[in-house]
Coordinates of C-alpha atoms and ligand atoms in Angstrom, one line a residue:
X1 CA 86.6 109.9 25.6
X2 CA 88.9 108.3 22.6
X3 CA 88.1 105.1 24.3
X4 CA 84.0 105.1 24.8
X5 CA 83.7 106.6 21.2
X6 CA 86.4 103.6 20.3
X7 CA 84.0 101.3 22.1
X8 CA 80.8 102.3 20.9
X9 CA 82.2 101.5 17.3
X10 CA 83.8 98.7 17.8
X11 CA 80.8 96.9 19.6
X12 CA 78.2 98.6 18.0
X13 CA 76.5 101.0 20.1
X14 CA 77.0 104.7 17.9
X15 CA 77.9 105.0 14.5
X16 CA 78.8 107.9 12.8
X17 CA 75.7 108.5 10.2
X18 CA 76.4 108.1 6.4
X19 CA 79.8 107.2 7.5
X20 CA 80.8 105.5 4.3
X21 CA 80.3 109.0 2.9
X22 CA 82.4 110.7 5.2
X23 CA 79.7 111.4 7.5
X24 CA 77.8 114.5 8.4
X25 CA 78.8 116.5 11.8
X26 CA 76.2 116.4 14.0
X27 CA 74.2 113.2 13.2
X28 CA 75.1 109.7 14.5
X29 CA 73.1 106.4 14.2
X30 CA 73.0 103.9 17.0
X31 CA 73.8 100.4 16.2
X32 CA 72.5 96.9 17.4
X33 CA 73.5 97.6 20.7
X34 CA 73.1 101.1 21.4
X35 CA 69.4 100.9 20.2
X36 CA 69.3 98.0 22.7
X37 CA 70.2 100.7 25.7
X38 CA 68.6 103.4 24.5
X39 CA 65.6 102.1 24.1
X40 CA 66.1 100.3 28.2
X41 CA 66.4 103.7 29.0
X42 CA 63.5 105.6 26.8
X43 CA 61.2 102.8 28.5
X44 CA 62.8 103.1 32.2
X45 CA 61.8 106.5 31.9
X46 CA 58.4 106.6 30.6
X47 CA 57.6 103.8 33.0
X48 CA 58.9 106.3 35.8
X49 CA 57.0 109.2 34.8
X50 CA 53.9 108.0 32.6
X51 CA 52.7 104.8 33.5
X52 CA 53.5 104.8 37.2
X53 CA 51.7 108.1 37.6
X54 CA 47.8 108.8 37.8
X55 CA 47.9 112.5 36.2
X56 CA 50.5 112.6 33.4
X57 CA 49.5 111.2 29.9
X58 CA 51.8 110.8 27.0
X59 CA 51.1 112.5 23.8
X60 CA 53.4 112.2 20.7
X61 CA 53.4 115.4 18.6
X62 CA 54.3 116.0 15.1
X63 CA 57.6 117.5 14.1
X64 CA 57.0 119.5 12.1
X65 CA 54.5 122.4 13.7
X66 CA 52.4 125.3 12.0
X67 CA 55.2 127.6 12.6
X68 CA 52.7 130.7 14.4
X69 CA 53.9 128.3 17.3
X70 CA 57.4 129.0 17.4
X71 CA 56.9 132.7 16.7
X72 CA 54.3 132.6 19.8
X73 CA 56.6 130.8 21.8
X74 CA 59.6 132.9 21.1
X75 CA 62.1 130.5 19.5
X76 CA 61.9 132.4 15.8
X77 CA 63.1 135.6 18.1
X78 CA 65.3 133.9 21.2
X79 CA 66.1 130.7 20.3
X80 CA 69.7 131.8 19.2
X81 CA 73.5 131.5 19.9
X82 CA 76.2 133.9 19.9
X83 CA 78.1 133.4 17.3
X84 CA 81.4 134.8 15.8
X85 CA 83.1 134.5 12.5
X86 CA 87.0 134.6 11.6
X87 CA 87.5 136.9 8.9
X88 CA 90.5 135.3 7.6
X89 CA 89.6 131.8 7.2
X90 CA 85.6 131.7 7.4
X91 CA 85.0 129.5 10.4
X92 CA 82.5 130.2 13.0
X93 CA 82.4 129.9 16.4
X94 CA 80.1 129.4 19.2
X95 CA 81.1 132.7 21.4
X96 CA 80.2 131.6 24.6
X97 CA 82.2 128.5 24.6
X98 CA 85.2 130.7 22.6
X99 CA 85.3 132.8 25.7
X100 CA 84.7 130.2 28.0
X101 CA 81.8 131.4 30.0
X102 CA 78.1 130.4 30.5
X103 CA 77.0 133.7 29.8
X104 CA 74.8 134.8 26.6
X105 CA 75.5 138.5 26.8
X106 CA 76.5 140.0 24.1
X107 CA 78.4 142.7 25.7
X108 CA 79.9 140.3 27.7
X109 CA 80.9 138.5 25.4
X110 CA 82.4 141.6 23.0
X111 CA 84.9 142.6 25.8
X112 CA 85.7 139.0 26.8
X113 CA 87.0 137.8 23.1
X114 CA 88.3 141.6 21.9
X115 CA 91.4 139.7 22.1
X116 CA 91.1 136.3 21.4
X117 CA 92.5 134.8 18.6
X118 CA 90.5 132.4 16.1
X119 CA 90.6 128.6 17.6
X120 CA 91.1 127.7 14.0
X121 CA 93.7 130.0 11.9
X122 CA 95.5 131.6 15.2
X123 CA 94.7 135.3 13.7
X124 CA 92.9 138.1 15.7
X125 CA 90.0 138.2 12.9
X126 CA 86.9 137.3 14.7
X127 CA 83.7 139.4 14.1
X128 CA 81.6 140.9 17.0
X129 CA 79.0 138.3 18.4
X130 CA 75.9 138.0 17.0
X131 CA 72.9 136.1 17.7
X132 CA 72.2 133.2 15.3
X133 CA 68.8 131.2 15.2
X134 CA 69.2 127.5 15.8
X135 CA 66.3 126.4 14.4
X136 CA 66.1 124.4 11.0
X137 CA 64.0 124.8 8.0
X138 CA 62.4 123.6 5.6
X139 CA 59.4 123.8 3.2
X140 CA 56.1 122.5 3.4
X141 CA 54.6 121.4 -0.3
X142 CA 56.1 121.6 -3.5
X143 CA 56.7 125.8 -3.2
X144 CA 59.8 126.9 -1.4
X145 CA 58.6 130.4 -0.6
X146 CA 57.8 132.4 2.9
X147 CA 54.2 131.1 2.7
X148 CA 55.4 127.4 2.8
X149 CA 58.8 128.0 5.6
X150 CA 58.3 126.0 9.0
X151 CA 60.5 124.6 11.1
X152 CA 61.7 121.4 12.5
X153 CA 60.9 121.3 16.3
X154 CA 64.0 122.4 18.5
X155 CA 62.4 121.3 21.3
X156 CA 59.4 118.6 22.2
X157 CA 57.7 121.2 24.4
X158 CA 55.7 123.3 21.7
X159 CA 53.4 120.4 20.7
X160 CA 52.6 119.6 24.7
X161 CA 51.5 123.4 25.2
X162 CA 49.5 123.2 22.1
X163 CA 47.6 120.1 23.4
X164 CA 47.7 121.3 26.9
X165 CA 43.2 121.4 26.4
X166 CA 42.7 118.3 24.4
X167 CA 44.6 116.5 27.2
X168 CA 42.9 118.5 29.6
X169 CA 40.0 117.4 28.0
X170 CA 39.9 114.3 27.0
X171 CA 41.2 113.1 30.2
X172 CA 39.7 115.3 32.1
X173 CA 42.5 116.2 33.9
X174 CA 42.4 118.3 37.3
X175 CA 45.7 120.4 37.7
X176 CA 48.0 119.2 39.5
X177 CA 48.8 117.3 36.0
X178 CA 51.7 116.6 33.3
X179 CA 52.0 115.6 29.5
X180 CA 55.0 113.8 28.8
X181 CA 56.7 113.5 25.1
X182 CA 59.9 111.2 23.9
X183 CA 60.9 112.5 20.6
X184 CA 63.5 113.5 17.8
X185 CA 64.1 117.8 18.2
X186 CA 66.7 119.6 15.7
X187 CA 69.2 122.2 16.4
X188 CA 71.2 123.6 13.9
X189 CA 74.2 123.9 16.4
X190 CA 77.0 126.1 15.5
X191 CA 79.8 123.4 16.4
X192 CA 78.7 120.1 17.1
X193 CA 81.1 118.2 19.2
X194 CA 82.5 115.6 22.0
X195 CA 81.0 112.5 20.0
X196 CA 77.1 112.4 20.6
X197 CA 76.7 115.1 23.6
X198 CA 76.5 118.0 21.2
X199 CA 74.6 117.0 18.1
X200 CA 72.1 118.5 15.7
X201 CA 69.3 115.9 15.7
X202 CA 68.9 115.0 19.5
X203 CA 65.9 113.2 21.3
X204 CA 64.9 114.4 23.7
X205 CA 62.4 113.2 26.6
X206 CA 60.6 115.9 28.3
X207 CA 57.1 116.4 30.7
X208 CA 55.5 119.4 31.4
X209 CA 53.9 119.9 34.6
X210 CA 51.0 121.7 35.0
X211 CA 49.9 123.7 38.5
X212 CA 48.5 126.1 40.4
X213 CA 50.6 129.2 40.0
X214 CA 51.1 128.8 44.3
X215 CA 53.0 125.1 43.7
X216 CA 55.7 126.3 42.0
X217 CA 58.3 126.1 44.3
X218 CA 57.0 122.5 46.0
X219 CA 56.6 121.0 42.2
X220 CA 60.2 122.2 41.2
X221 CA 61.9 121.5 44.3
X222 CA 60.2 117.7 43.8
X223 CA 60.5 117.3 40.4
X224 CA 64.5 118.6 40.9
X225 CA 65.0 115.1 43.4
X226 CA 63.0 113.3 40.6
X227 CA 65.5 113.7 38.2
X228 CA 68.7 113.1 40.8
X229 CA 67.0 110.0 41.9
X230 CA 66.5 108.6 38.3
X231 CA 70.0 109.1 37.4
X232 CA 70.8 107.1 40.4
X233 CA 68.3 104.8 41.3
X234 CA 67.2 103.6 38.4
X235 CA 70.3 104.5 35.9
X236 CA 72.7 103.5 38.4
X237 CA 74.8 106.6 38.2
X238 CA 77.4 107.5 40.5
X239 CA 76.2 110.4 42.4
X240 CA 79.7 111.9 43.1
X241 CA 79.8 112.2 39.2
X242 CA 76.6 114.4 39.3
X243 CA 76.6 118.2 40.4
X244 CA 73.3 120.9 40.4
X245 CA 73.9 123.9 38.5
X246 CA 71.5 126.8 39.2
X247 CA 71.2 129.0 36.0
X248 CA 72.6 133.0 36.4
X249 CA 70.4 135.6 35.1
X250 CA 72.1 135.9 31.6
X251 CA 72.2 131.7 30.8
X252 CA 68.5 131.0 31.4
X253 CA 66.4 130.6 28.1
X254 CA 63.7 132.5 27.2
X255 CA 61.0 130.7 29.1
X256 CA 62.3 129.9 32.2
X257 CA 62.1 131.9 35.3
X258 CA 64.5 129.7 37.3
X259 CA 66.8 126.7 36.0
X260 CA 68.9 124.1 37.5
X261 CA 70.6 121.5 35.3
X262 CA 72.0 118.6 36.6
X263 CA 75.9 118.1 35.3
X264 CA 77.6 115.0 34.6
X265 CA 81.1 114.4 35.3
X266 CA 82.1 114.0 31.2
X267 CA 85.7 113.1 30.6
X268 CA 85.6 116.7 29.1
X269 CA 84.3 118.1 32.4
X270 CA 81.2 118.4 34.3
X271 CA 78.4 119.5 31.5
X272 CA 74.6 119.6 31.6
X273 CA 72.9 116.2 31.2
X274 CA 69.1 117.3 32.7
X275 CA 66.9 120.6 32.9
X276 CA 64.3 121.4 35.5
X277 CA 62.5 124.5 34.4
X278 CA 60.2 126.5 36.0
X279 CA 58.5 128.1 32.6
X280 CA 56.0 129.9 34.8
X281 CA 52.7 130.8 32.5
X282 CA 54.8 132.1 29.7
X283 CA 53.9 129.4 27.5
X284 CA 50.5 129.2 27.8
X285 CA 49.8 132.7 28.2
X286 CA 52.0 133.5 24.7
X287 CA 49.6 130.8 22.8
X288 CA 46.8 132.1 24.3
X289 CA 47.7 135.4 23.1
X290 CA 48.9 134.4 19.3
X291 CA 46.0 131.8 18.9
X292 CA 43.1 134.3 20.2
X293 CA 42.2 130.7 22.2
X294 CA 41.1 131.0 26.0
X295 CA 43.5 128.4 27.3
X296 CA 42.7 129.8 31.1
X297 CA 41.7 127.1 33.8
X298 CA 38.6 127.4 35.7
X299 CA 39.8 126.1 39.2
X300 CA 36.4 124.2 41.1
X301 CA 38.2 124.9 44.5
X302 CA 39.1 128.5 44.5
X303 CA 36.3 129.2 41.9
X304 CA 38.5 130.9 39.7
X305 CA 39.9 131.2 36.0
X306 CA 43.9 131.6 35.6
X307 CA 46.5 130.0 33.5
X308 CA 48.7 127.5 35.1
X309 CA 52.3 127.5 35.9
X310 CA 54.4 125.1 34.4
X311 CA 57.4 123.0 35.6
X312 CA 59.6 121.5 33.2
X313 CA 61.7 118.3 33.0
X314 CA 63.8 118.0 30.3
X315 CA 66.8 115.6 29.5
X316 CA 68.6 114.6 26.1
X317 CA 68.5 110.9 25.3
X318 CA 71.7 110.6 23.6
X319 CA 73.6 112.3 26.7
X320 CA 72.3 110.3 29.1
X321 CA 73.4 107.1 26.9
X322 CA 76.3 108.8 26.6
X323 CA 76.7 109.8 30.7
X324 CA 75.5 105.4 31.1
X325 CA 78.6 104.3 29.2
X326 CA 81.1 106.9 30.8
X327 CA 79.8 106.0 34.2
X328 CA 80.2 102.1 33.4
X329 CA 83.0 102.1 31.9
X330 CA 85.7 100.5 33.7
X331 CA 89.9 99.1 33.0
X332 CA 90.7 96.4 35.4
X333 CA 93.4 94.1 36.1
X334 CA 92.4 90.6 36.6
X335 CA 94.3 87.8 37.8
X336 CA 96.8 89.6 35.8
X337 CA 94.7 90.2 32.7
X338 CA 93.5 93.5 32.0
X339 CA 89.7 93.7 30.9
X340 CA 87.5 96.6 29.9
X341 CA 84.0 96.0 31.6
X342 CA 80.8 98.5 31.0
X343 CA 79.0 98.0 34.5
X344 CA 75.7 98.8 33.6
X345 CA 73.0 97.5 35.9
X346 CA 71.6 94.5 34.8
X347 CA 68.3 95.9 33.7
X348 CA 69.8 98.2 31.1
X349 CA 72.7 95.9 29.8
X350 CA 72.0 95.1 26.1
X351 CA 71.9 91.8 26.8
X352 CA 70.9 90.3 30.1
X353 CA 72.9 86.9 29.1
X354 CA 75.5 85.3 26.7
X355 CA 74.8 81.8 26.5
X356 CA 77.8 79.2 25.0
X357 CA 79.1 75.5 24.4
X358 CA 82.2 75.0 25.6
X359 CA 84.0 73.4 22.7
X360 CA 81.9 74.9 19.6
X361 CA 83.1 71.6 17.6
X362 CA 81.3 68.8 19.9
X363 CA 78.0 68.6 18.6
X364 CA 76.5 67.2 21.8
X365 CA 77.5 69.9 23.7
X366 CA 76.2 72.9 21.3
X367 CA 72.8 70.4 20.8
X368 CA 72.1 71.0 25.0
X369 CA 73.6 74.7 24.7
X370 CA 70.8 75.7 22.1
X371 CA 68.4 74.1 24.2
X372 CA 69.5 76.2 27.1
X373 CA 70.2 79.0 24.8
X374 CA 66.2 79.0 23.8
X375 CA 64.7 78.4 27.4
X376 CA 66.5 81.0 28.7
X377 CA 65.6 83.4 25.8
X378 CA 61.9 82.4 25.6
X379 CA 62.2 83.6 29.1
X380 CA 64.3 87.0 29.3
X381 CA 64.0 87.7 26.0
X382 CA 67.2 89.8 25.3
X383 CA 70.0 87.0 25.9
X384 CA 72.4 86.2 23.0
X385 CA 74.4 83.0 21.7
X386 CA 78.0 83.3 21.6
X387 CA 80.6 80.7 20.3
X388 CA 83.7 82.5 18.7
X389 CA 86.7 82.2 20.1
X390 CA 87.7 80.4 22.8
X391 CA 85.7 81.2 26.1
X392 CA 88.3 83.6 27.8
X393 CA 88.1 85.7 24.5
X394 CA 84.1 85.3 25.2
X395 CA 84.0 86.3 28.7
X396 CA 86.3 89.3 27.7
X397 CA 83.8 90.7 25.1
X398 CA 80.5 90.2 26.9
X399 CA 82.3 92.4 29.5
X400 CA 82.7 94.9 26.7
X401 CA 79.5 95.2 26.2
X402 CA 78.1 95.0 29.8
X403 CA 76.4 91.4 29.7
X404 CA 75.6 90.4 33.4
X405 CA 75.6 86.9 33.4
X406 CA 77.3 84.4 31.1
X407 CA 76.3 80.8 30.7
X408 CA 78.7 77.9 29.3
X409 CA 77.5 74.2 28.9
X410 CA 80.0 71.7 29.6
X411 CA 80.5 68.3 29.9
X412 CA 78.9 68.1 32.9
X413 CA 76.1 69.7 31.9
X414 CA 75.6 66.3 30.0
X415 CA 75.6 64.4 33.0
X416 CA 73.8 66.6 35.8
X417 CA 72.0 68.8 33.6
X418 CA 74.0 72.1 35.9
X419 CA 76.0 74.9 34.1
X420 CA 78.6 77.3 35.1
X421 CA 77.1 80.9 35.6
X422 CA 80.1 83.3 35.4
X423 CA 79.5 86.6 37.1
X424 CA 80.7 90.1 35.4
X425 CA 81.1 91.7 38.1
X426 CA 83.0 89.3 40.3
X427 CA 84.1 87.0 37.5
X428 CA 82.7 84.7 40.1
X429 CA 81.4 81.1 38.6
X430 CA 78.9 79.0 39.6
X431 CA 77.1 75.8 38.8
X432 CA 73.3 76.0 38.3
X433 CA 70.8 73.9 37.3
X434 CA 68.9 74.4 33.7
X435 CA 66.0 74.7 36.2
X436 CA 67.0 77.2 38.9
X437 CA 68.2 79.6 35.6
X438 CA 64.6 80.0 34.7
X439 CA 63.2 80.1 38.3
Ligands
ATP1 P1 73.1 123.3 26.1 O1 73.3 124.4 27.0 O2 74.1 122.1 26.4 O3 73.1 123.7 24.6 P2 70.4 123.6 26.5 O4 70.4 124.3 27.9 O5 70.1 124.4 25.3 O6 71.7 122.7 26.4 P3 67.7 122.5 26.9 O7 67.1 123.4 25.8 O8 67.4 122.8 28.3 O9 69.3 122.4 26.7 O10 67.4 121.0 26.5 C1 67.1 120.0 27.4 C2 68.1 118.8 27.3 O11 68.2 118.4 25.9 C3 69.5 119.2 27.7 O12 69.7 119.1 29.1 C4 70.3 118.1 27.0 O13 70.3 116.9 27.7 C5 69.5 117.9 25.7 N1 70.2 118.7 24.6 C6 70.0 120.0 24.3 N2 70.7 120.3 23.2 C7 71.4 119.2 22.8 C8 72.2 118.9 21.7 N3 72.6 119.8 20.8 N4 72.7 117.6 21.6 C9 72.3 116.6 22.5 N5 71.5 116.9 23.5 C10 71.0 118.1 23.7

């Protein structure tokens, strides 16, 4: 883990935020690069399950909500951790992970730390566990009382329930049908942790699926192998470093009748990366209830009115950035040289090519190497000049970063107009013509 945290600052992927300040636990910014991959991997995604589809429509909700919406949909009451608290030195502790178990029982949880020691100050001070709410506040207008008190989102979902009509209606949208949200959520977690898996602003990209009560199990089992595909397929993650974990009784959140999260193989052991959900009509129906609003469905085929079930897909952007670079991370020996290499696949790789002169102090050849340089960008876009150091030194750090394909102009590029094409994966080379790189 030292090392991916080590690379991610040193190239510029995650930065610790208001570092010069000491930084604040929780929050971290992305740099040049990691905005680069995260944003591959925000648009694989939405191309996946938005614009690919017929029946699911984006929407992108406000933050901040009226907060009657996360009193109706149980997050002021349930959205909580167990917490404990050393009486000897202050700290606090998430009780679950203190007694290492999945479980959110309180009871449990009393008889499984009765004699555990605080991780902190080694004495046998900790309180009883208690629930604590996750959520964040603040106040709306320039009075901090009750009246002005909402909340920043803790999950994308409210907004998507709350507009589950005016999509409806404005797209007139027949169930089987899904609303699908990318966006920032907030959880005030108790101890943030292992770099940018555990933080306390997170994005988060989630879809709600919305169907007949009777196509629950079909839609979760399907929407289950969506998200193991997209890992693999189109993220390129190793599938022996993914495992299913079905949710016991006393884990699953308030909403959900059934869970499965997908783990990743962390270098801190196998955690959750991706939620499928089967939130049942507990959403809709608690809205329905708290808003006075009929949010019921009239079905044309069975000719009648009922609230439909929901499936869930949910996954954390920043984990899965962070699951990309741990899966493409590699240490290899080369032709006796050792080299760190991130193989990403090409289409998420922060830059899809490095182009270079050979010599960076012969004008003629850094003259053609621009030109090359601003064909091949004109036509991929993301591709990036490189001339410090020598080239072995320029191979080495395009490696670092994950950069497929990197182009050198030599002398003989003068002559035939070819140039070598070194591959990252093989550290193959090639000679290719100017005109064959842009065909
Ligand atoms: P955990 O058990 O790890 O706290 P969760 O079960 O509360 O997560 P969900 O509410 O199902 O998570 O959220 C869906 C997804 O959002 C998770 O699978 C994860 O990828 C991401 N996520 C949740 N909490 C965080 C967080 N604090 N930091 C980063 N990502 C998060």
């Amino acid at each position: 883990m030292d090392k991916i945290v080590s690379l991610c600052k040193r190239r510029g992927f995650v930065f610790q935020a208001s570092e010069i300040y000491g930084g604040l636990a929780g929050f971290y910014d992305y740099g040049p690069l990691g905005v680069e991959l995260v944003n591959k991997i925000k648009a694989k995604w939405w191309r996946a399950v938005v614009t690919e589809s017929d029946n699911i429509f984006g929407v992108d909700g406000a933050i901040i909500q009226n907060p009657k919406l996360w009193e109706a949909s149980g997050h002021l009451a349930g959205f909580t951790d167990p917490l404990v608290d050393c009486r000897s030195c202050g700290t606090r502790h998430r009780a679950d992970h203190l007694a290492g178990t999945d479980s959110a029982d309180l009871n449990e949880l009393k008889e499984l730390l009765a004699e555990k020691a605080c991780p902190t100050c080694g004495q046998k001070t900790l309180t009883e566990p208690r629930r604590y709410n996750m959520m964040m506040k603040t106040w709306v207008g320039p009075v901090e009382d009750e009246s002005s008190l909402a909340y920043l989102r803790p999950e994308t979902a409210g907004s998507i329930f709350t507009n589950y009509e005016n999509v409806r209606d404005t797209m007139r949208a027949k169930l089987p049908f899904g609303i699908a949200q990318i966006g920032k959520a907030f959880r005030n977690e108790i101890s943030p942790r292992d770099f940018i898996f555990r933080v306390r602003e997170l994005e988060q990209m989630e879809m709600q699926y919305f169907i007949r009560p009777s196509e629950q199990e079909q839609e979760y089992k399907s929407w289950r192998e969506f998200a193991w595909q997209f890992l693999i397929d189109t993220l390129g993650i190793t599938e022996a470093n993914l495992q299913w974990h079905e949710h016991a009784e006393n884990e699953r959140a308030h909403y959900a009748a059934v869970a499965h999260d997908i783990y990743f193989k962390f270098p801190f052991g196998f955690k959750e990366l991706w939620g499928t959900h089967n939130r049942t009509d507990f959403d809709l129906s608690s809205h329905q209830r708290a808003s006075s609003k009929d949010l019921s469905y009239y079905d044309d085929q069975s000719k009648e009115s009922y609230l439909p079930y929901v499936i869930e897909s949910s996954v954390g952007v920043g984990r899965l950035l962070l699951a990309v670079l741990v899966d493409a991370y590699r240490e290899e020996v080369i032709n006796g040289d050792k080299r760190i290499v991130l193989k990403l696949k090409p289409e998420l790789a922060p830059y899809r090519m490095a182009v270079s002169p050979l010599l960076r102090n012969k004008p003629e050849l850094v003259t053609k190497a621009r030109d090359v340089y601003k064909a091949v960008k004109k036509k991929y876009g993301n591709v990036i000049w490189d001339d410090n150091g020598n080239i072995g030194k320029r191979y080495r750090r395009q490696d670092e970063i994950g950069t497929p394909q990197c182009i050198t102009i030599d002398f003989q590029t003068l002559e035939d107009d070819t140039v070598t094409v070194r591959d990252r994966d093989t550290v193959k080379q090639e000679r290719v013509r100017v005109g064959d790189l842009l065909a």
